[in-house]
Coordinates of C-alpha atoms and ligand atoms in Angstrom, one line a residue:
M5 CA 124.3 -87.7 41.9
A6 CA 122.4 -84.4 42.2
N7 CA 119.0 -83.8 43.2
T8 CA 116.8 -84.6 40.1
P9 CA 113.6 -82.7 40.1
S10 CA 110.5 -84.7 39.9
A11 CA 109.4 -84.8 36.2
S12 CA 105.8 -83.8 37.3
A13 CA 105.7 -80.4 39.0
P14 CA 108.3 -77.6 38.8
T15 CA 110.2 -77.4 42.0
A16 CA 111.1 -74.5 44.2
A17 CA 114.6 -73.5 43.9
P18 CA 116.5 -75.7 46.5
S19 CA 118.8 -74.2 49.2
T20 CA 121.0 -77.4 49.3
L21 CA 122.5 -79.6 46.8
H22 CA 122.7 -83.2 48.2
L23 CA 125.3 -85.3 46.6
S24 CA 125.4 -89.1 46.6
A25 CA 126.8 -91.8 44.5
P26 CA 125.4 -95.4 43.9
G27 CA 127.4 -98.2 45.6
S28 CA 129.2 -95.6 47.9
D29 CA 128.7 -94.0 51.2
L30 CA 129.0 -90.7 49.7
S31 CA 126.6 -88.1 51.3
V32 CA 127.4 -84.5 51.0
D33 CA 125.3 -81.6 51.1
L34 CA 126.4 -78.4 49.2
P35 CA 124.6 -75.0 50.3
I36 CA 123.3 -73.4 47.2
V37 CA 123.5 -69.3 47.7
D38 CA 122.5 -66.9 45.0
G39 CA 121.6 -69.6 42.8
A40 CA 125.1 -71.1 42.9
I41 CA 127.2 -73.7 44.6
R42 CA 130.8 -72.9 45.5
A43 CA 132.9 -74.9 42.8
N44 CA 135.4 -75.6 45.3
D45 CA 132.9 -77.4 47.6
L46 CA 132.8 -80.1 45.0
R47 CA 136.2 -81.0 46.1
K48 CA 134.4 -82.8 49.0
V49 CA 133.5 -85.5 46.5
P50 CA 136.5 -87.7 46.3
T51 CA 138.1 -88.7 43.1
E52 CA 141.3 -90.2 42.0
D53 CA 142.8 -86.6 41.6
G54 CA 141.9 -85.5 45.1
G55 CA 138.3 -84.2 44.5
L56 CA 135.7 -83.4 42.0
L57 CA 136.2 -80.7 39.5
S58 CA 133.5 -78.8 37.5
Y59 CA 134.2 -78.8 33.7
D60 CA 132.9 -75.7 32.0
P61 CA 134.5 -74.9 28.7
A62 CA 134.2 -71.1 28.2
F63 CA 132.7 -70.8 31.6
L64 CA 129.2 -70.6 30.0
N65 CA 127.7 -71.8 33.3
T66 CA 130.2 -70.5 35.8
A67 CA 130.0 -67.3 37.7
S68 CA 133.5 -65.9 37.9
C69 CA 132.7 -63.1 40.4
R70 CA 130.0 -61.2 42.2
S71 CA 129.2 -58.1 40.4
A72 CA 126.9 -55.1 41.0
I73 CA 127.6 -53.2 37.7
T74 CA 125.4 -54.7 35.0
Y75 CA 122.3 -56.9 35.3
I76 CA 121.1 -58.9 32.2
D77 CA 118.0 -61.1 32.0
G78 CA 118.4 -62.7 28.6
D79 CA 115.2 -64.3 28.7
A80 CA 113.3 -61.1 29.4
G81 CA 115.5 -58.9 27.3
I82 CA 116.6 -56.8 30.3
L83 CA 119.8 -54.7 30.5
R84 CA 120.4 -52.4 33.5
Y85 CA 123.5 -50.5 34.5
R86 CA 123.6 -50.3 38.4
G87 CA 119.8 -50.8 38.4
Y88 CA 119.0 -48.2 35.7
P89 CA 117.2 -49.6 32.5
I90 CA 119.4 -49.1 29.4
E91 CA 116.3 -47.6 27.6
Q92 CA 116.1 -45.0 30.2
L93 CA 119.8 -43.9 30.3
A94 CA 120.3 -44.2 26.4
G95 CA 119.1 -40.8 24.8
K96 CA 118.9 -39.1 28.2
A97 CA 122.1 -39.5 30.0
S98 CA 125.5 -38.6 28.7
F99 CA 128.3 -41.0 28.2
L100 CA 130.4 -39.6 30.8
E101 CA 127.5 -39.7 33.4
V102 CA 127.1 -43.3 32.5
A103 CA 130.9 -43.9 32.9
W104 CA 130.6 -42.5 36.4
L105 CA 127.6 -44.4 37.2
L106 CA 129.1 -47.8 36.1
R107 CA 132.1 -47.1 38.4
H108 CA 130.6 -45.5 41.4
G109 CA 127.3 -47.3 41.5
E110 CA 125.3 -44.0 41.7
L111 CA 124.6 -41.2 39.3
P112 CA 126.9 -38.2 39.8
T113 CA 125.9 -35.0 41.6
Q114 CA 126.2 -32.0 39.5
P115 CA 129.6 -31.0 41.2
E116 CA 130.9 -34.7 40.9
Y117 CA 129.9 -34.6 37.2
D118 CA 131.4 -31.3 36.4
S119 CA 134.6 -32.3 38.2
W120 CA 134.7 -35.4 36.5
V121 CA 134.0 -33.9 33.0
H122 CA 136.8 -31.4 33.9
D123 CA 139.2 -34.2 34.8
I124 CA 138.6 -36.0 31.6
T125 CA 138.6 -33.1 29.5
Y126 CA 142.2 -32.0 30.7
H127 CA 143.5 -35.4 30.3
T128 CA 142.9 -35.9 26.6
Y129 CA 146.4 -35.2 25.4
V130 CA 148.9 -38.1 25.0
H131 CA 152.7 -37.8 25.1
E132 CA 154.2 -36.6 21.9
N133 CA 156.1 -39.7 21.7
V134 CA 152.9 -41.5 21.2
K135 CA 152.6 -40.1 17.9
T136 CA 156.1 -41.3 16.9
F137 CA 154.9 -44.7 18.0
L138 CA 151.9 -44.6 16.0
Q139 CA 153.6 -43.4 12.8
G140 CA 155.7 -46.7 13.1
F141 CA 152.7 -48.5 11.8
R142 CA 152.0 -49.2 8.2
Y143 CA 149.4 -47.1 6.4
D144 CA 147.1 -50.3 6.1
A145 CA 147.6 -51.3 9.8
H146 CA 144.3 -52.5 11.4
P147 CA 143.3 -49.7 13.9
M148 CA 142.5 -52.4 16.5
S149 CA 146.0 -53.5 16.4
M150 CA 147.3 -49.9 16.8
L151 CA 144.9 -49.2 19.6
C152 CA 145.9 -52.3 21.5
S153 CA 149.5 -51.7 21.2
T154 CA 149.4 -48.0 22.0
V155 CA 147.2 -48.5 25.0
A156 CA 149.7 -51.1 26.3
A157 CA 152.4 -48.6 25.5
L158 CA 150.8 -45.9 27.8
S159 CA 151.7 -48.3 30.8
S160 CA 155.4 -47.1 30.1
F161 CA 154.4 -43.5 30.1
Y162 CA 152.5 -43.7 33.5
P163 CA 154.6 -46.2 35.7
S164 CA 153.0 -44.9 38.8
A165 CA 149.7 -46.7 37.6
K166 CA 151.2 -49.9 39.0
N167 CA 150.3 -48.5 42.4
I168 CA 146.8 -50.0 41.9
Y169 CA 145.9 -50.0 45.4
D170 CA 146.6 -46.3 46.0
P171 CA 143.1 -44.8 45.3
E172 CA 144.5 -41.5 43.8
E173 CA 146.8 -43.3 41.3
R174 CA 143.8 -45.7 40.4
N175 CA 141.6 -42.7 40.0
L176 CA 144.1 -40.9 37.8
A177 CA 144.7 -43.9 35.6
I178 CA 140.9 -44.4 35.1
I179 CA 140.7 -40.8 34.2
R180 CA 143.6 -41.0 31.9
L181 CA 142.3 -44.0 30.0
I182 CA 138.6 -42.8 29.5
A183 CA 140.1 -39.4 28.4
K184 CA 142.9 -40.8 26.1
L185 CA 141.1 -43.7 24.4
P186 CA 139.4 -41.3 21.8
T187 CA 142.4 -39.5 21.2
L188 CA 144.4 -42.7 20.5
A189 CA 141.5 -43.8 18.3
A190 CA 141.4 -40.7 16.4
F191 CA 145.1 -40.6 15.8
A192 CA 145.1 -44.2 14.5
Y193 CA 142.3 -43.1 12.1
R194 CA 144.2 -40.1 11.0
H195 CA 147.4 -42.1 10.5
I196 CA 145.7 -44.6 8.3
K197 CA 144.2 -41.9 6.4
G198 CA 147.5 -40.3 5.8
L199 CA 146.1 -37.2 7.6
P200 CA 147.8 -34.9 10.2
F201 CA 146.8 -35.7 13.7
V202 CA 144.2 -33.3 15.1
Y203 CA 144.8 -32.4 18.8
P204 CA 142.0 -32.4 21.5
D205 CA 139.7 -29.3 21.6
N206 CA 139.0 -28.9 25.4
D207 CA 136.1 -26.6 24.6
L208 CA 134.2 -29.4 23.0
S209 CA 132.2 -32.2 24.7
Y210 CA 133.7 -35.6 25.0
V211 CA 131.9 -36.9 21.8
D212 CA 132.3 -33.8 19.8
N213 CA 136.0 -33.6 20.7
F214 CA 136.3 -37.3 19.3
L215 CA 134.6 -36.5 16.2
S216 CA 136.6 -33.4 15.8
M217 CA 139.9 -35.3 16.3
V218 CA 138.6 -37.7 13.4
A219 CA 137.2 -35.4 11.0
R220 CA 138.5 -31.7 11.3
M221 CA 140.4 -30.5 8.4
T222 CA 141.2 -26.8 7.9
E223 CA 138.4 -25.2 9.6
P224 CA 139.2 -23.7 12.9
R225 CA 136.6 -25.5 14.8
Y226 CA 134.9 -28.7 13.8
E227 CA 131.2 -28.7 14.0
A228 CA 129.8 -32.2 14.1
R229 CA 126.3 -32.9 12.8
P230 CA 124.1 -33.0 15.8
V231 CA 122.4 -36.2 14.5
F232 CA 125.9 -37.8 14.5
T233 CA 126.8 -36.5 18.0
R234 CA 123.8 -37.7 19.4
A235 CA 124.0 -41.3 17.6
T236 CA 127.6 -41.6 18.9
E237 CA 126.7 -40.6 22.5
I238 CA 123.9 -43.3 22.6
L239 CA 125.9 -45.8 20.8
F240 CA 128.8 -45.3 23.4
I241 CA 126.2 -45.6 26.3
L242 CA 124.7 -48.9 24.6
H243 CA 128.2 -50.3 24.5
A244 CA 129.7 -49.2 27.7
D245 CA 129.2 -52.5 29.6
H246 CA 127.7 -55.9 29.3
E247 CA 128.6 -58.1 32.5
Q248 CA 131.0 -60.8 31.9
N249 CA 131.4 -60.7 28.3
C250 CA 134.7 -62.1 26.7
S251 CA 136.7 -59.0 26.8
T252 CA 135.5 -58.0 30.5
N253 CA 136.6 -61.5 31.5
A254 CA 140.0 -60.8 29.9
V255 CA 140.4 -57.5 31.7
R256 CA 139.4 -59.1 35.0
A257 CA 141.7 -62.1 34.6
V258 CA 144.7 -60.2 33.3
G259 CA 144.0 -57.5 36.1
S260 CA 143.8 -60.2 38.7
S261 CA 147.7 -60.4 38.3
H262 CA 147.8 -56.9 39.6
V263 CA 149.3 -55.4 36.4
D264 CA 148.7 -51.8 35.8
P265 CA 145.3 -50.8 34.4
F266 CA 146.8 -49.8 30.9
S267 CA 148.0 -53.2 30.3
A268 CA 144.7 -54.8 31.7
I269 CA 142.6 -52.5 29.2
A270 CA 145.1 -53.6 26.3
A271 CA 144.0 -57.1 27.0
G272 CA 140.4 -56.1 26.8
I273 CA 141.0 -54.5 23.5
A274 CA 142.7 -57.7 22.1
A275 CA 139.9 -59.7 23.1
L276 CA 137.3 -57.2 21.5
Y277 CA 139.4 -57.4 18.4
G278 CA 138.2 -61.0 17.8
P279 CA 135.8 -61.4 15.1
L280 CA 133.4 -63.5 17.5
H281 CA 133.2 -60.5 19.9
G282 CA 133.7 -56.8 18.8
G283 CA 133.8 -57.6 15.2
A284 CA 130.3 -58.6 14.8
N285 CA 129.0 -55.4 13.4
E286 CA 131.6 -55.3 10.8
A287 CA 130.7 -58.7 9.7
V288 CA 126.9 -57.6 9.5
L289 CA 127.9 -55.0 7.0
R290 CA 130.0 -57.5 5.0
M291 CA 127.0 -59.7 4.9
I292 CA 124.7 -56.8 3.6
Q293 CA 127.2 -55.8 0.9
D294 CA 127.4 -59.6 0.0
I295 CA 123.7 -59.7 -0.5
G296 CA 123.8 -56.5 -2.7
H297 CA 120.3 -55.7 -3.4
V298 CA 117.1 -56.0 -1.5
K299 CA 115.8 -58.4 -4.3
N300 CA 118.4 -60.9 -3.3
V301 CA 117.2 -61.1 0.3
P302 CA 114.8 -63.8 -0.2
A303 CA 117.3 -66.0 -1.9
F304 CA 119.9 -65.3 0.9
I305 CA 117.4 -66.1 3.6
D306 CA 116.8 -69.5 1.9
E307 CA 120.2 -70.2 1.6
V308 CA 120.6 -69.5 5.4
K309 CA 117.6 -71.6 6.1
G310 CA 119.0 -74.4 4.0
G311 CA 122.5 -74.2 5.6
K312 CA 124.1 -73.2 2.3
S313 CA 125.1 -69.8 3.4
G314 CA 127.0 -68.3 6.3
R315 CA 125.3 -67.3 9.5
L316 CA 122.7 -64.5 9.6
M317 CA 125.0 -62.2 11.2
G318 CA 123.7 -59.6 13.7
F319 CA 120.8 -61.9 14.6
G320 CA 120.8 -64.0 18.0
H321 CA 122.9 -63.6 21.1
R322 CA 124.5 -65.9 23.4
V323 CA 122.7 -64.2 26.4
Y324 CA 119.5 -62.8 24.8
K325 CA 116.9 -65.5 24.2
S326 CA 114.7 -62.5 23.2
Y327 CA 115.2 -59.1 21.6
D328 CA 118.6 -57.4 22.6
P329 CA 117.2 -54.4 24.3
R330 CA 120.0 -52.4 22.9
A331 CA 119.0 -53.6 19.3
R332 CA 115.6 -51.8 19.9
I333 CA 117.2 -48.5 20.8
V334 CA 119.8 -48.8 17.9
K335 CA 117.1 -49.4 15.3
A336 CA 115.2 -46.3 16.3
L337 CA 118.6 -44.3 16.2
A338 CA 119.1 -45.6 12.7
D339 CA 115.8 -44.4 11.7
E340 CA 116.7 -41.0 13.1
V341 CA 120.0 -40.9 11.2
F342 CA 118.8 -42.2 8.0
A343 CA 115.9 -39.8 8.2
E344 CA 118.5 -37.1 8.1
V345 CA 121.2 -38.8 5.9
G346 CA 118.9 -40.7 3.5
V347 CA 118.1 -44.5 3.3
D348 CA 120.5 -46.2 1.1
K349 CA 120.4 -49.7 -0.6
D350 CA 122.3 -51.2 2.5
L351 CA 119.5 -50.0 4.9
E352 CA 116.8 -51.3 2.6
I353 CA 118.7 -54.8 2.6
A354 CA 118.9 -54.6 6.5
L355 CA 115.1 -53.6 6.9
E356 CA 114.1 -56.4 4.7
L357 CA 116.3 -58.9 6.5
E358 CA 114.9 -57.9 9.9
R359 CA 111.1 -57.9 8.5
I360 CA 111.6 -61.6 7.2
A361 CA 113.7 -62.6 10.2
L362 CA 111.1 -61.3 12.8
S363 CA 108.2 -63.0 10.9
D364 CA 109.6 -66.3 9.6
D365 CA 109.3 -69.2 12.2
Y366 CA 112.7 -70.6 11.3
F367 CA 114.4 -67.5 12.9
M368 CA 111.6 -66.8 15.5
S369 CA 112.0 -70.5 16.8
R370 CA 115.6 -70.3 17.2
K371 CA 115.3 -66.9 19.0
L372 CA 117.4 -65.3 16.2
Y373 CA 116.4 -61.7 16.9
P374 CA 118.5 -58.7 15.7
N375 CA 121.2 -57.8 18.3
V376 CA 123.1 -54.6 19.0
D377 CA 125.5 -55.2 16.1
F378 CA 122.6 -55.4 13.5
Y379 CA 122.2 -51.6 13.1
T380 CA 125.2 -50.3 14.7
G381 CA 127.4 -50.9 11.7
L382 CA 125.0 -49.2 9.4
I383 CA 124.9 -46.0 11.6
Y384 CA 128.7 -46.0 11.7
R385 CA 128.9 -46.4 7.9
S386 CA 126.5 -43.6 7.4
M387 CA 129.0 -41.4 9.6
K388 CA 131.7 -42.5 7.0
F389 CA 133.7 -44.6 9.4
P390 CA 135.6 -47.5 7.6
M391 CA 134.3 -51.0 8.6
D392 CA 137.7 -51.9 10.4
F393 CA 137.1 -49.0 12.8
F394 CA 133.8 -50.0 14.1
T395 CA 135.3 -52.1 16.8
V396 CA 137.6 -49.3 17.8
L397 CA 134.4 -47.3 18.6
F398 CA 133.1 -50.2 20.6
A399 CA 136.4 -50.2 22.6
I400 CA 136.1 -46.5 23.4
A401 CA 132.6 -47.1 25.0
R402 CA 133.6 -50.5 26.6
T403 CA 136.6 -49.0 28.4
A404 CA 134.2 -47.4 30.8
G405 CA 132.7 -50.8 31.8
W406 CA 136.2 -52.6 31.7
L407 CA 137.4 -50.0 34.2
A408 CA 134.5 -50.3 36.5
Q409 CA 134.7 -54.2 36.4
W410 CA 138.5 -54.0 36.9
E411 CA 138.2 -51.8 40.0
E412 CA 135.2 -54.0 41.2
M413 CA 137.6 -57.1 40.9
L414 CA 140.4 -55.3 42.7
L415 CA 138.3 -54.4 45.7
D416 CA 136.6 -57.7 46.0
K417 CA 138.1 -59.5 49.0
E418 CA 137.2 -62.9 47.5
Q419 CA 139.2 -62.4 44.2
K420 CA 142.8 -63.8 43.6
I421 CA 144.9 -64.3 40.7
A422 CA 142.8 -66.1 38.0
R423 CA 144.1 -69.7 37.7
P424 CA 141.6 -72.3 36.5
R425 CA 142.2 -75.9 36.7
Q426 CA 142.1 -78.4 33.6
I427 CA 141.4 -82.1 32.7
Y428 CA 144.8 -83.4 31.4
T429 CA 144.3 -85.4 28.3
G430 CA 148.1 -85.7 27.4
P431 CA 150.5 -88.8 27.4
G432 CA 151.6 -90.3 30.7
E433 CA 155.2 -90.4 31.8
R434 CA 157.7 -91.3 29.2
P435 CA 161.6 -91.0 29.0
Y436 CA 163.2 -88.4 27.1
T437 CA 165.4 -90.1 24.4
G438 CA 167.4 -86.9 23.1
S439 CA 168.0 -88.5 19.7
L440 CA 168.4 -85.0 17.8
V441 CA 171.6 -83.9 16.3
Y442 CA 172.2 -80.0 17.4
Ligands
MLT510 C1 128.8 -57.3 24.4 O1 128.2 -56.3 24.5 O2 130.0 -57.5 25.1 C2 128.3 -58.3 23.5 O3 126.9 -58.3 23.3 C3 129.1 -59.7 23.8 C4 128.6 -60.4 25.1 O4 127.8 -59.7 26.0 O5 128.8 -61.7 25.2

């Protein structure tokens, strides 16, 4: 039905899609704009159910929105936040500067930045009742479960956040969420460890304050190791946004019902909790620990290639068909961190896995390059974070992107409440017999 490009030469991108159907007088021209047709235009093609649908499980070839926030070219291994290459932001910008950029579209001026940092710094506290809420969890509760629940609970503490079209309320809710995610994450960590909560220290930077709330013991002021502060800042920047990934899609879909942003972000945390999404760096570490020693790597690789072992976790990406640009940065960061804390057997295994994967045609031909998760887990582990906390760190960072995407969705006049269609595969009409005895 659609234009079939001639097999001989590559065709220029058409500006119109002409639809026709053999044996019918169908003749429909659909405009192609920005490389896409409007799916609703397909309804011009008559079917028994009132018009043609597009069927796209998991929306892998469906643009759900127009967005100016993040640009990815998976084939070229490009990732840009508002046009700035990730390689230039990571290691030079601060995470809060990037959070501003993602939301506002431009880098902040110094006064804007100073005011932004001040506002976030002075919103890091949470209501004391949140501590009681957190103490209701078992000692072995998963921190993502605690974070998801607690962020959702914050909507009850800030009911005015429901006024999502009031710019001041929206701005305050965004500040509160960026400010309080580290506090909630650190409180969850301390609860699991059976340690007293450490309150925010407003004289510290965003990252150092987080590390202080996680690790401070009896010292009057926690001094994070500079290499860990730098690593956390860079990893937060790398994880801040990634266009329409699963959790961002969840935030946009839930936010499209015009619920408050705390509830929409809780939906993003729930999606990120899934092992196919945020849990990937945890899965990398489990794989490395199962391998156990660098001498076992060749046998493991053979098993992966022979299909006898699980996936090579931390390699490949549904979007990047070349090297994940974030992975290159994280690897250099890992080298920095391990130069200071020492190379351990897990890093040796990781380096050998990468060496083989980058030289073996089996992986190269399948575009199985290391992704951002491959080294991230090793860095977090060197900072003594437990594995089930890695995704919490991802959630702190991604909150900046989720909020930028959420606000962009709200202000996009084309957006409505998310309501996909379906292809019904169930039974036709049948009578209810009501044979049960109650
Ligand atoms: C992400 O950063 O969200 C992950 O790479 C997953 C994705 O983009 O699909």
